[in-house]
Amino acid sequence: MQKVVGDPRKAFITGNEAVAWAALAAKAEIMFGYPITPQNEVMHYWTRLAPKYNRKFLQTEDELSAGFTTCGAIQAGKKAFTATAGPGNVLMQEPFGMAEAMRLPLLAVIQQRGGPSSGTVVYSQQEVTLTTFGGNGEGHRIVYSTSSHQEIFDYVIKGFNTAWKYRFPVFVLGDGYQAKMREPLEMYDPEDRGIEMVKPYALVGLDGRIGETREPQHLCNIYSLEEELYEVVLKIAGDYDAMTPEVVEYEEKECEDADIIVVSHGVVSRAADDAVKILRSQGIKAGYFRPITLRPFPQKQLREALAKSGAGKILIAESSYGQLERLTKQELYGETVPIKSLLMPGVGIVDSDIVNKVKSIM
Amino acid sequence: MVAPAMPKSWYVPSKPHKFCPGCGHGITLKALGEAIDELDIQNKVVFGCDIGCSLLAWNFFACDSTQTHHGRTTPVMVGIKRARPELICVGYMGDGGGYSIGSQHLLNSAVRNEKITVILINNTNYGMTGGQMAPTTLPGQITETTPYGRDVEVTGYPTKGPEFIAEITPENAYVARATVSKYKQLKRFIKNALRNQEQGNGFSFVEVLSTCPTNWRTSAEQTWHFLEDKMEKYFPIGELKNPLGKGEK
Ligand SMILES: Cc1ncc(C[n+]2csc(CCOP(=O)(O)OP(=O)(O)O)c2C)c(N)n1
Ligand code: SF4
Ligand SMILES: [Mg+2]
């Protein structure tokens, strides 16, 4: 496959464009999608770029189809991906469930918009619960929450590798601001950074003659007996737990001596980062903790940050009505530190929002 | 004991199969197996089945097979075919899966002239879930959810899939309706649908009128009577589009 980026280069582009470039650089071969704002331009850029690099695209009849065609292409051995948002993310939970059950390395970019229902097409962090735990039954998946265009580029590339290495569906969770905003980043071909891209392989349509050189493949995702399913679910859960230390990611700043730790994810963490600096400059010992993988959640690392700092409070800041808060509380079960929150569903959060909130609760 | 002759493309360890006695699924899959053998395409077929009684065929063939959610077999097959055009993708589903919950996929795949083959079993009910009304349930037919007979004023008329698909596909699509009561013709139609895909022509669709004695609650004789005298009267048999030849009426 030809190089996509060539010499690493600075670009000033939207997040959606960064997704398309990163997928190309990651050697994605085919995208399936259905229009929804704020994800559309992922498809727009992909359809413009893909033919030049001999990659494919299909606009399907809906998100169910986009998800299931992606599953099919992956079973056929291709690095395939999709992107969606909001109500489309709801519909795609069905094919995402198939990917969880059959361990299909599907990559989906979710550009969160406001909800419930059609909500807004602009921005939110309200798709955290859906994206991390959306399937029926108890599926396992990996969710990266990005906070900059550089990270979108980096984590789309990394996401394909995580998916194909561990065979769990991977989600890159962005939002409408990241999708539509322009921002500088550096694009590169992964090989030039020593990142080896995991090669895809097929589950059906294999080489060889059936009954002579190989057995037929019979893939399935429904079982006759409770015990059969039980084994499957435990095996998947076991593999996931074993993988967790290798994929869990987080970012932590100024937690050593913090009296309060601000927990946030995605773009809101940029406001949190600034807020912590402002608070520090005013003599308030604030710390910053950001889960990059919302699932698996950096539970151990957050507990350690709490322990070493001896912080007396946590503040959770999110553009949603308590989704990160619920996730964090569940992960911190047993800790006694009071947890406060700044919940601003579907609207942006700036540094002063966090600074004022911290001051009001200190 | 001598085992009955089976198509080479059947997967022997999964036999005897799990369909009810008298079910038309088995006859259809025999025709499909023989068609695969005769075209010598076993190694490049990917067989996909839906949820519904078609699911019981998940390991029916010695062909690579996959299985997905109710109604979603068509897009899974489209994904495989788009990714690997050299494969022969066969989606196998019921009338509920194809005409109801997955109808948008069937319709749009047909419109896009996706180069896959869809074989759809019309047994006038939802078999696997215990015999509820399907889009194909005949007017007046009693099912679990139409206990007084299907009232077309309330639930509309039966879906005529091949007629509808013939209308929305270009000329190089293959569209036919077969019945398990005419085995040789059934096999010929399935074979044509596979050849049409192999030649890269277009969407290839066969609806198969099939039997479900379990949910119809019919004896062998009554089953055949319902198929030949009721279903085949309502749903005309024949090739609606055959780019490979003249087309059989
Ligand atoms: C989303 C969803 N809804 C409902 C079901 C339950 N369900 C399983 S099989 C089936 C009907 C199958 O009928 P049909 O497609 O006609 O196939 P048949 O069994 O008659 O061959 C239904 C409704 C399901 N599995 N998934
Ligand atoms: S329920 Fe009907 S369709 Fe299903 S296997 Fe039995 S006879 Fe066949
Ligand atoms: Mg049916």
XYZ file of C-alpha atoms in Angstrom, chain A residues 87-262:
176
model
C -29.436 8.596 16.995
C -27.108 6.843 14.558
C -25.048 5.665 17.505
C -28.241 4.163 18.956
C -28.935 2.191 15.781
C -25.349 1.057 15.532
C -25.430 -0.525 18.953
C -26.984 -3.536 17.293
C -24.084 -4.251 14.924
C -21.632 -3.191 17.651
C -23.122 -6.010 19.708
C -22.397 -8.440 16.907
C -18.797 -7.191 16.873
C -18.543 -7.727 20.638
C -19.974 -11.224 20.488
C -17.920 -12.351 17.502
C -14.771 -10.456 18.504
C -14.725 -8.385 15.332
C -12.086 -5.643 15.251
C -14.471 -2.932 14.242
C -13.448 0.701 14.565
C -16.133 3.344 14.963
C -15.654 7.055 15.388
C -18.418 8.657 17.441
C -18.786 12.428 17.197
C -21.123 13.154 20.085
C -24.069 15.482 19.582
C -26.748 16.653 21.980
C -29.576 14.467 23.188
C -31.954 12.939 24.104
C -33.521 12.173 20.749
C -32.417 14.410 17.881
C -31.170 16.899 20.487
C -28.683 19.182 18.773
C -26.266 18.549 15.949
C -23.651 20.634 17.719
C -21.891 19.132 20.693
C -22.165 17.137 23.883
C -20.534 14.451 25.986
C -23.836 12.663 26.332
C -22.926 9.514 24.435
C -20.507 8.187 27.027
C -22.831 5.618 28.558
C -24.151 4.502 25.181
C -20.716 4.215 23.627
C -19.112 2.437 26.563
C -21.959 0.089 27.528
C -24.450 0.234 24.656
C -24.891 -3.366 23.590
C -27.368 -5.891 24.873
C -25.990 -8.564 27.151
C -22.543 -7.801 28.459
C -20.307 -6.982 25.559
C -16.745 -5.808 25.850
C -15.279 -2.894 23.980
C -12.563 -0.290 24.157
C -13.404 3.417 24.185
C -10.815 6.164 23.692
C -11.951 9.692 24.471
C -9.861 12.196 22.529
C -9.253 15.821 23.456
C -7.423 17.281 20.450
C -7.014 16.780 16.738
C -3.582 15.334 17.306
C -5.172 12.742 19.527
C -7.900 12.031 17.008
C -5.191 11.282 14.474
C -3.099 9.276 16.941
C -5.951 7.270 18.407
C -7.605 6.373 15.141
C -4.291 4.821 14.128
C -3.809 3.247 17.528
C -7.458 2.178 17.619
C -7.108 0.039 14.507
C -4.115 -1.666 16.041
C -5.792 -2.235 19.399
C -8.839 -3.641 17.633
C -6.922 -6.042 15.415
C -4.453 -7.057 18.089
C -6.976 -7.850 20.814
C -10.058 -8.353 18.659
C -12.407 -6.085 20.530
C -14.437 -3.338 18.866
C -12.784 0.041 19.397
C -14.457 3.419 19.633
C -12.844 6.785 19.184
C -15.142 9.112 21.052
C -15.003 12.695 19.873
C -17.673 15.359 19.764
C -19.140 17.984 17.487
C -16.597 20.606 18.508
C -13.690 18.331 17.730
C -15.414 17.222 14.540
C -15.962 20.662 13.086
C -13.250 22.831 14.598
C -9.946 23.448 12.826
C -6.794 22.942 14.796
C -3.139 22.304 14.039
C -1.746 18.799 14.237
C 1.080 16.785 12.813
C 0.185 13.973 10.459
C 2.484 11.060 9.789
C 2.634 7.553 8.437
C 2.675 5.151 11.367
C 5.677 3.177 10.069
C 7.789 6.317 10.124
C 7.170 6.486 13.865
C 8.027 2.850 14.332
C 4.363 1.924 14.694
C 3.788 -1.382 13.010
C 0.231 -1.749 11.777
C -1.343 -5.069 12.716
C -2.285 -6.965 9.576
C -5.934 -7.888 9.102
C -6.924 -11.467 8.369
C -10.082 -13.160 7.175
C -12.508 -15.395 9.068
C -14.436 -16.468 5.980
C -13.452 -16.839 2.355
C -10.204 -18.553 3.307
C -7.761 -20.139 0.902
C -7.671 -23.855 0.340
C -10.025 -26.619 -0.584
C -12.661 -27.497 1.995
C -12.434 -31.077 3.204
C -8.984 -31.429 1.631
C -6.703 -28.713 2.916
C -8.965 -27.088 5.446
C -12.232 -27.248 7.382
C -15.160 -24.939 6.670
C -15.570 -21.981 9.013
C -18.887 -21.813 10.855
C -19.127 -18.518 12.701
C -22.043 -18.036 15.008
C -23.299 -15.713 17.705
C -26.249 -17.543 19.150
C -26.120 -20.577 21.411
C -28.546 -23.325 22.338
C -27.604 -23.698 25.968
C -27.108 -21.296 28.838
C -23.865 -23.047 29.710
C -22.423 -22.534 26.235
C -23.087 -18.812 26.389
C -21.748 -18.677 29.930
C -18.430 -20.103 28.746
C -18.273 -17.635 25.880
C -19.032 -14.605 28.037
C -16.534 -15.644 30.704
C -13.862 -16.224 28.076
C -14.440 -12.784 26.559
C -14.466 -11.146 29.995
C -11.277 -12.987 30.932
C -9.499 -11.896 27.766
C -10.647 -8.349 28.339
C -9.401 -8.256 31.915
C -6.069 -9.720 30.881
C -5.721 -7.083 28.173
C -6.746 -4.153 30.352
C -3.325 -3.268 31.818
C -1.915 -3.123 28.291
C -4.504 -0.751 26.857
C -5.670 1.407 29.732
C -4.609 5.032 29.285
C -4.923 8.177 31.328
C -3.342 11.561 31.846
C -2.500 12.981 35.227
C -1.047 16.353 36.250
C -0.310 18.042 39.552
C -1.874 15.317 41.636
C 1.056 14.766 44.050
C -0.042 17.378 46.536
C -3.533 18.177 45.285
C -6.316 19.055 47.700
C -8.869 18.598 44.956
C -8.655 16.504 41.793
C -10.623 17.572 38.745
